[in-house]
């Protein structure tokens, strides 16, 4: 089974967290589900550099991330692949971004995030943020 190493950003502004909805993808079980933005780590790339690059490419968001900003690591097995996701906590100074790859985005209070339909790998992060 293919194994992916990915990074995700918990983008926080004014106490709210940015939740991004995926569009239709290759796999139905993650299509139109909410997630924390991010993507695959390139070979030889540091995790914090990967999250900075992904946010620039996907959303025109420029952040400075340190390895010490790691919030949690999730291991998840999907039917077609497994993944290790490193989620980094990133405070934003302004709530501006460009939605290039997602079909929807919502700024939500952490306690309200469980009302969304999350991609399974993102659920443990969402639950920890929401205090569930």
XYZ file of N, CA and C in Angstrom:
396
model
N 0.842 -1.191 0.000
C 0.000 0.000 0.000
C 0.880 1.244 0.000
N 0.481 2.217 -0.785
C 1.227 3.465 -0.885
C 1.108 4.227 0.432
N 2.234 4.810 0.877
C 2.233 5.603 2.105
C 2.647 7.037 1.780
N 1.838 7.978 2.222
C 2.128 9.392 1.982
C 2.540 10.085 3.266
N 3.468 11.015 3.141
C 3.854 11.891 4.246
C 3.334 13.266 3.862
N 2.432 13.804 4.678
C 1.812 15.080 4.355
C 1.863 16.030 5.544
N 1.683 17.312 5.236
C 1.605 18.339 6.266
C 0.242 19.017 6.159
N -0.246 19.511 7.288
C -1.506 20.242 7.316
C -1.335 21.455 8.210
N -2.050 22.531 7.874
C -1.969 23.767 8.647
C -3.273 24.022 9.383
N -3.150 24.230 10.676
C -4.275 24.696 11.484
C -4.128 26.207 11.489
N -4.880 26.881 10.612
C -4.758 28.321 10.465
C -5.746 29.006 11.403
N -5.199 29.769 12.342
C -6.028 30.416 13.350
C -5.941 31.931 13.194
N -7.115 32.575 13.222
C -7.176 34.026 13.217
C -8.305 34.451 14.152
N -8.017 35.306 15.112
C -9.018 35.865 16.013
C -9.848 34.760 16.698
N -9.175 33.681 17.079
C -9.836 32.605 17.808
C -10.598 31.613 16.950
N -10.637 31.844 15.626
C -11.347 30.931 14.728
C -10.341 30.151 13.883
N -10.764 28.971 13.448
C -9.900 28.069 12.675
C -10.452 27.969 11.251
N -9.555 27.989 10.268
C -9.972 27.890 8.871
C -10.175 26.427 8.485
N -11.389 26.109 8.049
C -11.767 24.760 7.627
C -12.028 24.816 6.126
N -11.328 23.987 5.371
C -11.408 24.023 3.909
C -12.102 22.769 3.383
N -13.014 22.958 2.426
C -13.718 21.817 1.844
C -13.084 21.408 0.525
N -12.741 20.134 0.451
C -12.165 19.568 -0.772
C -13.233 19.491 -1.858
N -12.790 19.513 -3.100
C -13.712 19.278 -4.206
C -13.788 17.778 -4.499
N -14.342 17.449 -5.664
C -14.388 16.046 -6.066
C -12.967 15.592 -6.370
N -12.600 14.440 -5.833
C -11.252 13.931 -6.046
C -11.286 12.517 -6.586
N -10.111 11.930 -6.626
C -9.952 10.570 -7.122
C -10.714 9.570 -6.247
N -10.785 9.847 -4.945
C -11.430 8.923 -4.005
C -12.671 9.562 -3.397
N -13.806 8.866 -3.500
C -15.070 9.383 -2.964
C -15.001 9.649 -1.464
N -14.223 8.825 -0.745
C -14.232 8.940 0.713
C -13.543 10.199 1.241
N -12.910 10.977 0.386
C -12.399 12.286 0.817
C -12.965 13.431 -0.025
N -13.763 13.123 -1.043
C -14.371 14.175 -1.860
C -15.403 14.943 -1.045
N -15.379 16.261 -1.193
C -16.323 17.165 -0.527
C -16.300 17.045 0.997
N -15.162 16.643 1.550
C -14.982 16.588 2.998
C -14.129 17.790 3.417
N -14.296 18.207 4.655
C -13.484 19.304 5.169
C -12.131 18.775 5.626
N -11.145 19.667 5.536
C -9.785 19.308 5.916
C -9.041 20.563 6.349
N -7.867 20.325 6.915
C -6.937 21.418 7.180
C -6.032 21.488 5.953
N -5.811 22.682 5.384
C -5.051 22.771 4.139
C -3.605 22.312 4.305
N -3.060 21.798 3.221
C -1.681 21.327 3.230
C -1.433 20.451 2.019
N -0.502 19.526 2.153
C -0.203 18.653 1.022
C 1.010 17.785 1.289
N 1.469 17.159 0.214
C 2.567 16.194 0.321
C 3.900 16.886 0.581
N 4.728 16.214 1.355
C 6.096 16.674 1.597
C 6.951 16.183 0.426
N 7.692 17.094 -0.193
C 8.578 16.715 -1.306
C 9.813 15.994 -0.753
N 10.424 15.110 -1.557
C 11.625 14.414 -1.083
C 12.702 15.401 -0.627
N 13.230 15.178 0.577
C 14.289 16.022 1.115
C 13.814 17.336 1.721
N 12.510 17.592 1.681
C 11.959 18.843 2.190
C 11.654 18.723 3.688
N 11.975 19.754 4.456
C 11.625 19.767 5.879
C 10.120 19.991 6.009
N 9.533 19.446 7.068
C 8.086 19.549 7.255
C 7.616 21.003 7.307
N 8.319 21.843 8.070
C 7.879 23.242 8.187
C 8.013 23.989 6.861
N 9.010 23.625 6.056
C 9.172 24.238 4.731
C 8.048 23.785 3.810
N 7.657 22.519 3.939
C 6.576 21.978 3.112
C 5.260 22.717 3.381
N 4.957 22.978 4.634
C 3.693 23.657 4.943
C 3.718 25.099 4.441
N 4.859 25.767 4.560
C 4.981 27.134 4.024
C 4.750 27.137 2.514
N 5.356 26.185 1.803
C 5.212 26.093 0.342
C 3.774 25.786 -0.052
N 3.171 24.788 0.597
C 1.793 24.402 0.256
C 0.821 25.562 0.454
N 0.966 26.306 1.538
C 0.055 27.429 1.797
C 0.241 28.545 0.771
N 1.487 28.774 0.336
C 1.729 29.757 -0.729
C 1.061 29.294 -2.025
N 1.278 28.026 -2.389
C 0.761 27.506 -3.659
C -0.762 27.409 -3.676
N -1.360 26.905 -2.604
C -2.804 26.636 -2.580
C -3.640 27.859 -2.235
N -3.077 28.802 -1.458
C -3.920 29.841 -0.870
C -3.321 31.245 -0.878
N -2.096 31.415 -1.411
C -1.413 32.711 -1.347
C -1.268 33.202 0.089
N -1.084 32.273 1.014
C -0.870 32.622 2.414
C 0.623 32.481 2.705
N 1.190 33.527 3.274
C 2.625 33.517 3.589
C 2.793 33.469 5.100
N 3.286 32.336 5.589
C 3.500 32.162 7.024
C 4.924 31.684 7.256
N 5.382 31.917 8.456
C 6.668 31.391 8.876
C 6.367 30.316 9.928
N 6.778 29.092 9.640
C 6.460 27.964 10.516
C 7.752 27.357 11.040
N 7.758 27.001 12.319
C 8.916 26.334 12.910
C 8.531 24.874 13.195
N 9.516 24.006 13.239
C 9.240 22.597 13.567
C 8.547 22.491 14.931
N 8.843 23.455 15.835
C 8.240 23.429 17.177
C 6.755 23.795 17.163
N 6.221 24.250 16.007
C 4.794 24.557 15.880
C 3.957 23.302 15.634
N 4.598 22.137 15.611
C 3.859 20.887 15.377
C 2.816 20.697 16.471
N 1.558 20.546 16.068
C 0.441 20.405 17.005
C 0.196 18.933 17.327
N 0.174 18.100 16.288
C 0.043 16.660 16.492
C 0.319 15.928 15.190
N 0.565 14.632 15.311
C 0.811 13.770 14.157
C -0.284 12.714 14.118
N -0.825 12.487 12.921
C -1.907 11.509 12.741
C -1.453 10.450 11.747
N -1.690 9.194 12.095
C -1.478 8.082 11.154
C -2.860 7.579 10.786
N -3.127 7.475 9.478
C -4.453 7.017 9.061
C -4.336 6.098 7.856
N -5.105 5.022 7.877
C -5.161 4.099 6.742
C -6.483 4.290 6.011
N -6.392 4.761 4.773
C -7.550 4.824 3.881
C -7.590 3.519 3.098
N -8.685 3.243 2.378
C -8.744 1.988 1.610
C -7.636 1.843 0.566
N -7.181 2.956 -0.020
C -6.221 2.887 -1.123
C -4.807 3.321 -0.772
N -4.622 3.923 0.380
C -3.289 4.386 0.781
C -3.301 4.664 2.280
N -2.094 4.770 2.838
C -1.983 5.174 4.247
C -1.225 6.499 4.279
N -1.395 7.210 5.369
C -0.711 8.492 5.455
C -0.280 8.811 6.870
N 0.791 9.591 6.947
C 1.212 10.215 8.193
C 1.082 11.710 7.952
N 0.256 12.366 8.775
C 0.005 13.795 8.613
C 0.542 14.549 9.821
N 1.379 15.543 9.527
C 1.953 16.396 10.556
C 1.187 17.715 10.525
N 0.427 18.006 11.584
C -0.389 19.217 11.630
C 0.335 20.300 12.427
N 0.493 21.451 11.803
C 1.175 22.586 12.411
C 0.178 23.687 12.745
N 0.336 24.283 13.915
C -0.522 25.379 14.347
C 0.073 26.685 13.848
N -0.710 27.451 13.093
C -0.213 28.689 12.497
C -1.166 29.834 12.814
N -0.683 30.825 13.536
C -1.497 32.012 13.810
C -1.331 32.990 12.647
N -2.456 33.488 12.125
C -2.414 34.464 11.035
C -2.667 35.864 11.583
N -1.971 36.852 11.002
C -2.162 38.246 11.397
C -3.363 38.871 10.702
N -3.771 38.278 9.565
C -4.964 38.743 8.863
C -5.633 37.530 8.212
N -6.963 37.599 8.038
C -7.704 36.414 7.577
C -7.754 36.265 6.059
N -6.836 36.880 5.339
C -6.908 36.893 3.878
C -6.260 35.657 3.268
N -6.945 35.075 2.297
C -6.381 33.966 1.525
C -7.132 33.873 0.211
N -6.559 33.153 -0.746
C -7.195 32.918 -2.038
C -7.533 31.431 -2.109
N -8.806 31.131 -2.351
C -9.235 29.739 -2.424
C -8.998 29.252 -3.859
N -7.889 28.521 -4.071
C -7.521 28.070 -5.414
C -7.942 26.621 -5.669
N -7.867 25.767 -4.636
C -8.074 24.336 -4.848
C -9.280 23.777 -4.114
N -9.859 24.540 -3.207
C -10.979 24.036 -2.415
C -12.296 24.640 -2.899
N -13.416 23.946 -2.653
C -14.717 24.436 -3.107
C -15.395 25.332 -2.084
N -14.960 25.268 -0.829
C -15.538 26.128 0.201
C -14.537 26.288 1.334
N -14.734 27.328 2.127
C -13.890 27.575 3.295
C -14.731 28.286 4.337
N -14.537 27.910 5.595
C -15.274 28.531 6.690
C -14.310 28.811 7.845
N -14.431 30.001 8.430
C -13.744 30.300 9.685
C -14.697 29.870 10.789
N -14.283 28.970 11.656
C -15.178 28.445 12.679
C -14.541 28.464 14.058
N -15.381 28.674 15.065
C -14.920 28.510 16.441
C -14.622 27.028 16.624
N -13.548 26.692 17.357
C -13.187 25.275 17.513
C -14.347 24.384 17.976
N -15.184 24.894 18.890
C -16.263 24.045 19.410
C -17.356 23.769 18.367
N -17.398 24.569 17.290
C -18.398 24.363 16.235
C -17.900 23.462 15.107
N -16.603 23.178 15.082
C -16.031 22.408 13.970
C -16.603 20.995 13.816
N -17.027 20.312 14.884
C -17.589 18.967 14.689
C -18.877 18.927 13.857
N -19.494 20.092 13.583
C -20.714 20.100 12.766
C -20.404 19.872 11.286
N -19.147 19.968 10.881
C -18.761 19.766 9.476
C -18.445 18.291 9.217
N -18.509 17.913 7.951
C -18.204 16.552 7.517
C -16.711 16.492 7.154
N -15.899 15.967 8.067
C -14.436 15.998 7.932
C -13.887 14.759 7.238
N -12.775 14.942 6.525
C -12.014 13.799 6.000
C -11.527 12.998 7.210
N -11.617 11.662 7.145
C -11.287 10.847 8.323
C -9.935 11.134 8.958
N -8.896 11.386 8.172
C -7.565 11.631 8.746
C -7.512 12.944 9.528
N -8.387 13.896 9.191
C -8.397 15.198 9.858
C -9.222 15.195 11.143
N -10.049 14.173 11.336
C -10.946 14.114 12.505
C -10.203 14.194 13.843
N -9.105 13.440 14.056
C -8.421 13.533 15.358
C -7.922 14.945 15.675
N -7.474 15.675 14.660
C -6.991 17.047 14.859
C -8.168 17.937 15.230
N -9.257 17.829 14.458
C -10.454 18.624 14.730
C -10.971 18.362 16.137
N -10.993 17.086 16.542
C -11.510 16.747 17.878
C -10.630 17.326 18.976
N -9.323 17.269 18.791
C -8.414 17.828 19.802
C -8.620 19.344 19.902
N -8.756 20.019 18.767
C -8.974 21.471 18.761
C -10.303 21.824 19.433
N -11.328 21.000 19.163
C -12.672 21.264 19.680
C -12.816 20.835 21.145
N -11.776 20.190 21.690
C -11.829 19.724 23.077
C -12.735 18.534 23.263
N -12.897 17.721 22.214
C -13.776 16.535 22.274
C -12.987 15.290 22.648
